[in-house]
């Protein structure tokens, strides 16, 4: 009778110790979280603060997030001031010296990509601009590859015993991504040079990658809700340039884009721009699969 | 050569000036002329002969590099142009509060709105790491746009071992919900009646040493203990400099769901007053917040209630300020977000003051505020309030329009 009980206790203890041995990673958004799961495998536990269906510019620094950061071994941010409204408050309130910028426990993923739209001046008269560059860089799969490599290197630094595992997972991720990239390139080829309008400047990297021509935004300036005068100008611009697609991040109000679509005949593509943005978008590749599927269906109409 | 020609041309004019003016003018002219001399394409004076012009061009060509130097690699920082650099300057920000008020109160208290236009406050903030061991936060306030005072200014110890954190300096004590909030971030244009009555207009804001501990519980719980200098005139202000005051706060925040939180806190402060008797203040607060994850920027609800109780025995002290010995009260408000940039809030205030041998005074106030916040850096706030003074006098009606703006790198506010 005692032996099974001891065995059970031992199993629970070993299980608990294994759980303890995992690296605890907290990411600001679900895209690096998906990449970290792909690379870290069963050696990591990952939590994302912002959900994929939320605007990543805005998140309240809830104290419960501080508790998560207090226990974290690694914090991954998108950087380029995307999280400036909440991450500094959370990190300073977490009482965890290992996750402060400059420490191995803090990883700003923007260091692995080449930002676009770097502003010469920081002027809030231009709206919610990011002077260091557009932070929506995960919407180019090549940048996802670079982010995954950076994550693998940092996981290896924090957990040298997992080096082989991380390298193997990274190689598998890259192989699968390369195969999918070829498929996505082929499927997006018919839209090459297509003029589109977006709600926010979230689509710059995606548009560059797939040679879409972004001619305007529904927002008059980044972060500023659409005004009637700007909407009218945009309708005229779209009519003049025969724009047939409006790409809309699925956390924005779609009433104005729908109105523009109605007036111009353009199709509104209401899509997730992050992992977790829709049901079934759980992995990094799922995100592109879903976005491209939306674009394909819009292109057929 | 061109520089010398220009200097000779003005020499006679300079002799007509007084000595000091001539010296200043000479320095200015020299500076300007040198600046022109360094322009990339200097014009050659028309008075110089063609032969000299050719020689000058030849000399200029000989002094130019044969090919432009290669640009520095983009990854390297630009070389400093002088010994002075702003690279390590702190994050700077400024908050401005402008008021347009109207009231039927002919003798408003200092904290109450007065009919007319006014600068309510300008606040400057400097925030940076001092070195690897300390960070510093300095907030200078210009109340009314006049004078300057240190609203807060403290050092924070950067290492936070075992969930501990330490601050020292002038600190707004986290007594309850309202006290630590800066004026521009208050939910209303003014503070609550009870908060102002217990701690005065400036609140409990003292030179202090503070330690806080993140209690290892499944939900967020922060314990704060503070030793203060005891300068608060409404509550402490002991005549003896060695009399310190103390403060403690326990605050918990519980996630009720992904969309809702509940905050509960209790605070207590004590210290000797000008009569060398023990003053005490206790408070408790509850805050419920709801913000649906799928409508995060367009819908939210905040419901808060805070109560305080304070005693300030004066004994036979004739020099004591006219603060009633017993003060208590509460306020409660509910804020509803109508749309992405619109908020409406209603508040009820109750204040009770009593002095031995005198009737109890009760003050009630109802307030409502409509906020239009185009971005997180500006807001227009229209507030109306109806105050019922003690003794059943005529109610005081006040309307205030506040313009609230922020410049620079202002840090995010606490939850």
XYZ file of C-alpha atoms in Angstrom:
716
model
C 0.000 0.000 0.000
C 2.858 2.325 0.878
C 4.814 1.674 -2.323
C 2.166 2.984 -4.729
C 1.647 6.022 -2.522
C 5.380 6.737 -2.490
C 5.524 6.231 -6.243
C 2.633 8.643 -6.712
C 4.247 11.231 -4.456
C 7.541 10.787 -6.280
C 5.857 11.206 -9.659
C 4.112 14.378 -8.522
C 7.401 15.729 -7.144
C 9.332 14.936 -10.341
C 6.537 16.440 -12.385
C 6.589 19.583 -10.233
C 10.387 19.831 -10.514
C 10.200 19.454 -14.298
C 7.611 22.207 -14.430
C 9.874 24.373 -12.302
C 12.801 23.741 -14.632
C 10.992 25.256 -17.602
C 11.923 28.758 -18.625
C 9.072 31.176 -17.953
C 8.707 33.547 -20.876
C 6.334 36.509 -20.948
C 5.778 38.298 -24.244
C 3.911 41.518 -24.849
C 2.013 40.186 -27.885
C 1.021 36.752 -29.164
C 3.329 36.753 -32.205
C 6.605 36.421 -30.297
C 4.746 34.052 -27.973
C 3.975 31.749 -30.920
C 7.568 31.938 -32.135
C 8.877 31.191 -28.642
C 6.599 28.150 -28.356
C 7.839 26.920 -31.728
C 11.493 27.326 -30.789
C 11.302 26.575 -27.073
C 9.085 23.512 -27.339
C 8.476 21.792 -24.032
C 11.370 23.571 -22.321
C 9.415 26.813 -21.973
C 6.111 28.116 -20.681
C 4.901 31.186 -22.539
C 2.364 33.839 -21.648
C 1.339 36.799 -23.781
C -0.009 39.930 -22.082
C -1.860 41.338 -25.090
C -4.365 39.171 -26.935
C -4.174 38.897 -30.710
C -7.577 40.539 -31.119
C -6.497 43.616 -29.166
C -4.790 46.759 -30.422
C -1.218 46.216 -29.200
C -0.673 49.958 -28.739
C -3.029 50.016 -25.765
C -2.907 47.800 -22.727
C -3.520 48.728 -19.113
C -0.608 47.841 -16.798
C -2.691 45.523 -14.623
C -0.958 44.500 -11.385
C -1.588 40.820 -12.200
C 0.784 41.274 -15.158
C 3.420 42.443 -12.667
C 3.035 39.147 -10.834
C 3.637 37.264 -14.093
C 6.709 39.378 -14.805
C 7.905 38.872 -11.251
C 8.231 35.141 -11.955
C 9.525 35.482 -15.525
C 12.959 34.388 -16.711
C 12.583 36.248 -19.980
C 10.446 39.143 -21.234
C 10.163 39.640 -24.983
C 8.967 42.917 -26.437
C 8.283 44.099 -29.970
C 10.063 47.377 -29.181
C 10.111 50.546 -31.322
C 7.927 52.173 -28.631
C 4.948 49.888 -29.329
C 4.664 49.004 -25.625
C 5.846 52.325 -24.180
C 2.428 52.930 -22.630
C 2.586 49.969 -20.287
C 5.768 47.878 -20.335
C 8.050 50.278 -18.395
C 5.429 50.506 -15.633
C 5.041 46.735 -15.527
C 8.774 45.985 -15.499
C 9.508 48.501 -12.750
C 6.590 47.191 -10.694
C 7.518 43.528 -11.123
C 10.403 43.540 -8.591
C 12.452 41.301 -10.873
C 15.939 42.677 -11.537
C 16.638 40.060 -14.214
C 14.112 41.411 -16.724
C 15.258 45.020 -16.878
C 16.580 46.308 -20.226
C 20.224 45.393 -20.589
C 19.834 42.130 -18.696
C 19.652 38.708 -20.406
C 16.063 38.428 -19.202
C 14.908 41.294 -21.438
C 14.761 40.820 -25.197
C 13.725 43.635 -27.537
C 13.032 41.777 -30.774
C 13.251 44.872 -32.973
C 17.042 44.526 -32.836
C 16.812 41.589 -35.267
C 14.960 43.424 -38.044
C 15.510 46.497 -40.184
C 12.706 48.923 -39.292
C 11.024 50.952 -42.009
C 9.497 54.433 -41.748
C 12.130 55.635 -39.293
C 11.137 59.237 -38.613
C 13.703 62.003 -38.713
C 11.809 63.929 -36.066
C 9.460 62.947 -33.265
C 6.458 65.257 -33.526
C 3.113 64.309 -31.999
C 1.464 66.710 -34.427
C 1.975 63.883 -36.894
C -0.104 61.534 -34.754
C 0.976 58.458 -32.862
C 4.243 58.079 -34.737
C 7.031 55.712 -33.764
C 10.252 57.681 -34.312
C 12.444 54.561 -34.272
C 10.428 52.867 -37.004
C 7.172 51.092 -37.760
C 6.746 48.391 -35.080
C 4.440 46.045 -37.059
C 7.393 44.151 -38.508
C 6.188 40.649 -37.611
C 3.878 40.866 -40.648
C 6.775 39.935 -42.931
C 7.604 36.217 -42.549
C 11.278 36.965 -43.136
C 11.215 39.114 -40.010
C 9.481 36.234 -38.205
C 12.430 34.034 -39.157
C 14.868 36.624 -37.750
C 12.823 36.984 -34.571
C 12.828 33.189 -34.120
C 16.589 33.095 -34.522
C 17.017 35.844 -31.936
C 14.681 34.062 -29.545
C 16.554 30.767 -29.996
C 19.858 32.468 -29.230
C 18.485 34.063 -26.085
C 16.818 30.859 -24.860
C 20.151 29.090 -25.382
C 21.930 31.778 -23.364
C 19.466 31.417 -20.497
C 19.215 27.630 -20.725
C 22.446 26.225 -22.196
C 21.286 22.647 -21.577
C 18.551 23.176 -24.119
C 20.909 24.292 -26.880
C 20.398 21.225 -29.081
C 16.667 21.244 -28.553
C 16.345 24.924 -29.476
C 18.570 24.475 -32.547
C 16.529 21.494 -33.696
C 13.227 23.307 -33.165
C 14.513 26.410 -34.931
C 15.657 24.374 -37.932
C 12.260 22.669 -38.143
C 10.494 26.023 -37.863
C 12.616 27.580 -40.600
C 12.189 24.613 -42.944
C 8.420 24.711 -42.563
C 8.355 28.495 -42.929
C 10.451 28.401 -46.101
C 8.060 25.893 -47.678
C 5.056 28.002 -46.707
C 6.700 31.199 -47.903
C 7.006 29.746 -51.400
C 3.310 28.884 -51.311
C 2.322 32.323 -49.986
C 4.469 34.090 -52.598
C 2.710 32.118 -55.323
C -0.756 32.829 -53.963
C -0.099 36.545 -53.461
C 1.527 36.973 -56.898
C -1.789 37.851 -58.625
C -2.127 40.807 -56.240
C 1.317 42.210 -57.083
C 1.050 45.975 -57.583
C -2.566 46.007 -56.318
C -3.474 49.379 -54.829
C -4.883 49.040 -51.323
C -5.976 51.247 -48.437
C -5.350 50.225 -44.835
C -6.851 51.486 -41.582
C -3.554 51.965 -39.687
C 0.038 51.651 -40.856
C 0.105 48.051 -39.626
C 0.481 46.677 -43.144
C 3.704 48.314 -44.333
C 5.916 45.220 -43.964
C 3.283 42.863 -45.365
C 2.716 45.197 -48.323
C 6.448 45.480 -49.005
C 6.850 41.733 -48.885
C 3.993 41.001 -51.283
C 4.390 44.127 -53.459
C 1.068 45.708 -52.566
C 0.778 49.448 -53.170
C -0.626 51.155 -50.058
C -2.078 54.469 -51.275
C -3.663 55.698 -48.051
C -5.002 55.069 -44.577
C -8.485 55.383 -43.118
C -6.854 57.136 -40.163
C -5.964 60.729 -41.076
C -2.834 60.331 -38.953
C -1.589 57.312 -36.988
C -3.767 56.776 -33.915
C -6.325 59.442 -34.895
C -9.866 58.185 -35.637
C -11.207 58.900 -39.146
C -12.680 62.365 -39.691
C -15.401 63.182 -42.255
C -13.131 65.447 -44.324
C -10.335 62.888 -44.480
C -12.803 60.135 -45.324
C -14.160 62.194 -48.221
C -10.642 62.841 -49.522
C -9.850 59.150 -49.237
C -12.999 58.168 -51.147
C -12.021 60.549 -53.973
C -8.457 59.209 -53.981
C -9.669 55.615 -54.108
C -12.091 56.393 -56.916
C -9.361 58.176 -58.879
C -6.874 55.369 -58.391
C -9.389 52.507 -58.714
C -8.543 51.018 -55.310
C -10.427 47.770 -54.801
C -9.202 46.586 -51.386
C -9.310 47.993 -47.857
C -7.253 45.991 -45.368
C -8.689 46.429 -41.887
C -7.150 45.145 -38.680
C -9.913 43.255 -36.924
C -9.798 45.225 -33.682
C -10.832 48.512 -35.321
C -14.384 49.733 -35.760
C -15.397 48.744 -39.274
C -18.249 51.224 -39.778
C -16.186 53.894 -41.589
C -14.220 51.373 -43.725
C -17.519 49.708 -44.657
C -18.935 53.087 -45.661
C -15.848 53.788 -47.783
C -16.185 50.351 -49.328
C -19.829 51.041 -50.104
C -19.031 54.365 -51.779
C -16.048 53.128 -53.771
C -16.965 49.529 -54.446
C -13.801 48.377 -52.661
C -13.879 45.121 -50.720
C -13.131 45.414 -46.973
C -10.799 42.657 -45.804
C -11.389 42.343 -42.044
C -8.428 40.292 -40.885
C -6.337 39.466 -37.846
C -2.879 41.013 -37.723
C -1.585 38.927 -34.835
C -1.578 35.329 -33.751
C -4.684 34.797 -31.651
C -6.553 37.432 -33.635
C -9.119 34.856 -34.796
C -10.143 31.389 -33.780
C -7.683 28.856 -35.173
C -4.792 31.309 -35.644
C -2.536 29.694 -33.070
C 0.868 29.433 -34.755
C 2.903 32.059 -36.582
C 2.302 30.434 -39.974
C -1.443 30.297 -39.272
C -1.473 34.091 -39.264
C -0.199 34.420 -42.852
C -2.337 31.519 -43.964
C -5.418 33.308 -42.657
C -4.481 36.777 -43.973
C -3.688 35.437 -47.436
C -6.883 33.428 -47.479
C -8.841 36.631 -46.761
C -6.973 38.473 -49.522
C -7.550 35.605 -51.961
C -11.254 35.543 -51.298
C -11.425 39.330 -51.700
C -9.445 39.179 -54.925
C -11.918 36.737 -56.460
C -14.838 39.118 -55.995
C 41.284 87.158 -47.089
C 37.601 88.030 -47.518
C 37.235 88.090 -43.753
C 40.080 90.534 -43.386
C 38.615 92.789 -46.058
C 35.240 92.866 -44.291
C 36.875 93.654 -40.930
C 38.841 96.513 -42.376
C 35.664 97.886 -43.972
C 33.863 98.215 -40.641
C 36.824 99.421 -38.563
C 35.967 103.086 -38.972
C 32.345 102.449 -37.980
C 33.455 100.613 -34.837
C 35.513 103.574 -33.685
C 32.280 105.617 -33.443
C 30.770 103.227 -30.858
C 31.274 103.336 -27.082
C 34.017 101.010 -25.856
C 31.847 98.147 -24.509
C 29.452 98.232 -27.436
C 32.384 98.274 -29.827
C 33.865 95.223 -28.141
C 30.537 93.334 -28.307
C 29.990 94.333 -31.888
C 33.509 93.266 -32.776
C 32.979 89.852 -31.220
C 29.651 89.441 -32.997
C 31.067 90.527 -36.308
C 34.068 88.284 -35.900
C 31.792 85.354 -35.153
C 29.568 86.088 -38.129
C 32.475 86.617 -40.446
C 34.111 83.390 -39.329
C 30.855 81.569 -39.874
C 30.659 82.910 -43.399
C 34.308 82.047 -43.895
C 33.430 78.428 -43.141
C 30.577 78.320 -45.634
C 31.120 75.579 -48.190
C 31.098 77.880 -51.208
C 32.548 81.283 -50.268
C 31.966 84.038 -52.783
C 35.081 85.773 -54.061
C 35.090 89.558 -53.660
C 34.484 91.494 -56.824
C 37.357 93.854 -55.952
C 39.988 91.117 -56.207
C 41.865 90.935 -59.504
C 41.269 88.098 -61.933
C 44.798 86.844 -61.333
C 44.240 86.723 -57.551
C 40.853 85.040 -58.050
C 42.492 82.303 -60.065
C 45.170 81.903 -57.383
C 42.524 81.730 -54.647
C 40.583 79.082 -56.545
C 43.781 77.107 -56.980
C 44.534 77.335 -53.229
C 40.984 76.302 -52.329
C 41.192 73.349 -54.666
C 44.515 72.309 -53.127
C 43.025 72.337 -49.632
C 39.953 70.269 -50.553
C 40.050 66.485 -50.073
C 40.415 64.603 -53.353
C 37.297 62.587 -52.726
C 34.591 62.947 -50.063
C 35.309 60.908 -46.931
C 33.274 57.718 -46.614
C 30.230 58.067 -44.349
C 30.563 56.463 -40.924
C 28.981 53.044 -40.550
C 25.322 53.494 -39.558
C 25.730 51.362 -36.467
C 28.218 53.771 -34.904
C 26.945 56.757 -32.918
C 27.651 60.140 -34.446
C 30.805 61.740 -33.134
C 30.201 64.450 -30.568
C 30.674 67.930 -32.011
C 31.792 69.315 -28.654
C 32.512 68.346 -25.080
C 28.842 68.977 -24.298
C 26.244 66.378 -25.041
C 22.566 65.866 -24.295
C 22.844 62.109 -24.705
C 22.321 61.457 -21.005
C 19.599 64.024 -20.442
C 16.564 62.704 -18.563
C 13.165 62.036 -20.094
C 11.383 65.399 -19.909
C 7.701 66.092 -19.917
C 5.346 68.938 -19.147
C 1.687 68.929 -18.161
C -0.387 72.060 -18.445
C -3.841 72.670 -16.970
C -5.843 75.711 -18.084
C -9.175 76.628 -16.511
C -12.218 78.681 -17.409
C -14.559 78.777 -14.400
C -17.818 80.307 -13.307
C -19.331 80.100 -9.834
C -21.903 81.845 -7.660
C -19.525 81.598 -4.687
C -18.453 85.157 -3.864
C -15.704 84.079 -1.445
C -14.371 80.746 -2.713
C -11.839 78.802 -0.689
C -8.303 78.659 -2.167
C -8.894 75.159 -3.564
C -12.262 76.047 -5.124
C -12.818 77.484 -8.602
C -13.086 81.220 -9.045
C -14.939 82.933 -11.851
C -12.503 83.730 -14.642
C -9.626 82.259 -16.579
C -6.645 80.728 -14.843
C -3.655 78.485 -15.128
C -4.455 75.698 -12.697
C -1.006 74.147 -12.757
C 2.058 73.522 -14.865
C 4.083 70.456 -13.989
C 7.556 69.576 -15.222
C 8.900 66.060 -14.867
C 12.475 64.796 -15.143
C 12.930 61.039 -15.062
C 16.061 58.983 -15.610
C 18.489 56.440 -14.234
C 21.171 58.113 -12.150
C 23.557 55.182 -12.469
C 23.194 51.386 -12.246
C 22.049 51.701 -8.634
C 19.507 54.546 -8.579
C 16.876 56.168 -10.717
C 15.444 59.606 -10.024
C 12.086 61.260 -10.593
C 11.707 65.003 -10.099
C 8.401 66.803 -10.545
C 8.393 70.569 -10.342
C 5.035 72.246 -10.029
C 4.002 75.789 -10.855
C 0.584 76.056 -9.168
C -1.394 78.852 -10.730
C 1.474 79.303 -13.171
C 3.325 81.276 -10.500
C 6.254 80.261 -8.359
C 7.880 76.883 -8.483
C 7.892 74.097 -5.937
C 9.041 70.521 -5.710
C 5.849 68.509 -5.980
C 7.744 65.259 -5.827
C 11.424 64.444 -6.050
C 12.822 61.104 -5.069
C 15.498 58.516 -5.636
C 14.539 54.901 -6.268
C 16.947 52.090 -5.501
C 17.186 50.143 -8.762
C 17.866 46.648 -7.396
C 14.645 45.182 -5.976
C 15.700 42.054 -4.090
C 13.120 39.737 -2.531
C 10.213 41.821 -3.804
C 11.404 44.879 -1.927
C 11.660 48.398 -3.292
C 12.891 51.589 -1.664
C 12.362 55.271 -2.375
C 13.594 58.376 -0.578
C 12.743 62.027 -1.102
C 9.574 64.047 -1.330
C 6.886 61.475 -2.074
C 3.118 61.575 -2.468
C 2.157 58.840 -0.030
C -0.008 56.106 -1.569
C -2.667 56.784 1.062
C -5.857 55.340 -0.401
C -6.782 55.927 -4.016
C -6.600 59.654 -4.611
C -3.649 61.012 -2.658
C -0.833 59.789 -4.924
C -2.510 60.877 -8.166
C -1.190 64.029 -9.779
C -3.641 66.829 -10.552
C -3.673 66.261 -14.320
C -4.545 62.574 -13.848
C -7.368 63.032 -11.324
C -10.761 61.838 -12.557
C -12.171 65.291 -11.782
C -10.798 68.807 -12.026
C -10.620 68.946 -8.230
C -9.895 66.574 -5.367
C -12.470 65.062 -3.080
C -13.787 67.076 -0.145
C -12.574 64.578 2.435
C -9.091 64.229 0.904
C -8.620 67.997 0.940
C -10.023 68.317 4.470
C -7.809 65.603 5.983
C -4.485 66.384 4.289
C -4.888 69.890 2.872
C -4.623 71.004 -0.746
C -1.217 69.412 -1.297
C -2.249 66.071 0.145
C 0.002 63.823 2.216
C 3.193 64.722 0.384
C 6.250 64.644 2.587
C 9.969 64.113 2.645
C 9.994 60.409 3.356
C 11.810 57.127 3.263
C 9.558 54.431 1.840
C 9.885 50.686 1.632
C 7.409 48.470 -0.160
C 7.089 44.716 -0.406
C 5.359 42.685 -3.087
C 3.762 40.028 -0.917
C 4.150 36.561 -2.494
C 0.456 35.728 -2.835
C -1.489 34.428 -5.842
C -2.968 37.906 -6.310
C -1.211 41.258 -6.328
C -0.662 42.559 -2.806
C 1.651 45.432 -1.973
C 2.622 46.480 1.540
C 4.070 49.977 1.904
C 5.645 51.427 5.030
C 6.904 55.003 5.200
C 8.707 57.220 7.686
C 7.833 60.853 6.998
C 9.159 64.134 8.269
C 5.700 64.986 9.622
C 5.377 68.401 7.950
C 1.760 68.095 6.809
C 0.153 71.199 8.286
C -3.385 69.877 8.264
C -2.530 66.772 10.278
C 0.962 66.870 11.800
C 3.419 69.806 11.820
C 4.984 69.054 15.187
C 6.965 71.882 16.697
C 9.779 69.421 17.392
C 11.844 68.553 14.359
C 12.711 65.107 15.646
C 9.042 64.013 15.607
C 8.658 61.817 12.557
C 5.323 60.594 11.253
C 4.528 57.113 9.999
C 2.382 55.703 7.252
C 1.361 52.211 6.178
C -0.732 50.906 3.325
C -1.857 47.488 2.200
C -3.297 47.194 -1.281
C -4.536 44.187 -3.212
C -5.742 43.931 -6.787
C -7.662 40.879 -7.853
C -8.468 39.862 -11.418
C -12.166 38.943 -11.358
C -11.916 37.959 -15.026
C -9.851 38.914 -18.061
C -12.002 42.028 -18.287
C -12.516 43.070 -14.662
C -10.428 43.824 -11.586
C -11.196 44.721 -7.996
C -8.784 46.789 -5.928
C -9.037 47.045 -2.148
C -6.764 49.052 0.091
C -6.373 50.200 3.677
C -4.144 53.019 4.917
C -3.106 54.447 8.252
C -0.938 57.443 9.180
C 0.053 58.855 12.537
C 2.323 61.536 13.939
C 2.624 64.317 16.460
C 0.889 67.612 15.695
C 1.713 71.171 16.707
C 0.128 70.540 20.125
C 2.523 67.575 20.535
C -0.492 65.298 20.547
C -0.961 62.280 18.302
C -2.812 62.896 15.052
C -4.121 59.901 13.153
C -5.758 59.231 9.806
C -7.189 56.000 8.500
C -8.706 55.215 5.145
C -10.034 52.444 2.956
C -10.902 52.241 -0.699
C -12.441 49.933 -3.275
C -12.103 50.258 -7.045
C -13.864 48.113 -9.623
C -12.666 48.321 -13.224
C -14.194 46.716 -16.267
C -12.680 46.898 -19.726
C -13.736 44.257 -22.229
C -10.781 42.833 -24.140
C -12.723 42.913 -27.416
C -13.671 46.586 -27.041
C -10.580 47.691 -25.175
C -10.340 51.218 -26.565
C -14.032 52.061 -26.728
C -15.760 50.763 -23.578
C -14.818 50.823 -19.911
C -16.306 51.336 -16.498
C -14.647 52.453 -13.279
C -16.475 52.533 -9.964
C -14.533 53.775 -6.947
C -15.308 54.583 -3.353
C -12.927 55.878 -0.707
C -13.511 56.795 2.918
C -11.284 58.551 5.469
C -11.349 59.244 9.167
C -8.922 61.603 10.898
C -8.425 63.007 14.344
C -6.229 65.959 15.184
C -6.453 66.748 18.888
C -5.381 70.315 19.556
C -5.512 70.392 23.361
C -4.839 73.913 24.549
C -2.692 74.816 21.556
C -3.781 78.287 20.519
C -1.404 78.343 17.562
C -3.060 75.308 15.998
C -4.514 75.842 12.527
C -8.309 76.055 12.300
C -8.563 72.369 11.494
C -11.464 70.589 13.179
C -10.233 67.830 15.489
C -12.409 65.181 13.855
C -12.822 64.828 10.126
C -14.458 62.019 8.245
C -16.153 61.428 4.964
C -16.132 59.599 1.701
C -16.559 60.022 -1.991
C -17.684 57.663 -4.703
C -17.657 57.988 -8.459
C -18.595 56.016 -11.533
C -16.898 56.645 -14.866
C -18.376 55.313 -18.106
C -16.543 55.406 -21.417
C -19.075 56.406 -24.063
C -16.776 56.012 -27.062
C -13.069 55.901 -27.871
C -12.533 59.536 -26.889
C -15.510 60.330 -24.647
C -16.013 59.703 -20.947
C -18.686 60.770 -18.480
C -18.299 60.550 -14.712
C -20.505 61.304 -11.741
C -19.287 61.775 -8.176
C -20.825 62.164 -4.740
C -18.829 63.750 -1.893
C -19.630 63.757 1.798
C -17.591 65.512 4.500
C -18.259 65.607 8.236
C -16.272 67.746 10.663
C -16.797 68.044 14.373
C -15.339 69.969 17.231
C -16.044 69.289 20.901
C -18.774 71.588 22.090
C -19.771 72.686 18.587
C -22.384 71.361 16.189
C -21.329 68.841 13.568
C -20.733 70.334 10.137
C -21.751 68.354 7.085
C -20.877 69.259 3.489
C -22.260 67.447 0.467
C -21.297 67.833 -3.164
C -22.502 66.319 -6.401
C -20.282 66.608 -9.457
C -20.411 65.479 -13.048
C -17.728 65.701 -15.701
C -17.721 65.141 -19.441
C -14.322 64.426 -20.974
C -13.253 64.586 -24.587
C -9.745 63.127 -24.924
C -8.615 63.333 -28.577
C -5.428 61.459 -27.705
C -3.732 60.343 -24.507
C -1.837 63.673 -24.603
C -4.748 66.102 -24.482
C -8.231 66.394 -23.021
C -10.993 68.936 -22.648
C -12.984 68.394 -19.456
C -16.247 70.126 -18.590
C -17.249 69.802 -14.937
C -20.325 71.007 -13.062
C -20.711 70.730 -9.310
C -23.305 71.555 -6.700
C -22.017 71.973 -3.152
C -24.310 72.088 -0.132
C -22.389 73.944 2.598
C -22.789 73.199 6.309
C -25.650 74.872 8.109
C -28.041 74.776 5.173
C -26.714 77.828 3.358
C -27.296 78.488 -0.321
C -25.765 75.800 -2.511
C -22.656 76.717 -4.450
C -22.837 76.073 -8.166
C -19.627 75.901 -10.163
C -18.825 75.110 -13.765
C -15.272 74.534 -14.961
C -13.805 73.886 -18.380
C -10.292 72.467 -18.182
C -7.797 72.056 -21.011
C -5.307 69.354 -20.083
C -2.229 68.736 -22.228
C 1.027 66.826 -22.045
C 4.269 67.459 -23.881
C 7.267 65.211 -24.130
C 8.117 61.791 -22.781
C 5.573 61.458 -19.982
C 5.670 58.022 -18.355
C 2.572 55.826 -18.251
C 0.363 56.200 -15.200
C -0.073 53.425 -12.691
C -3.124 51.166 -13.016
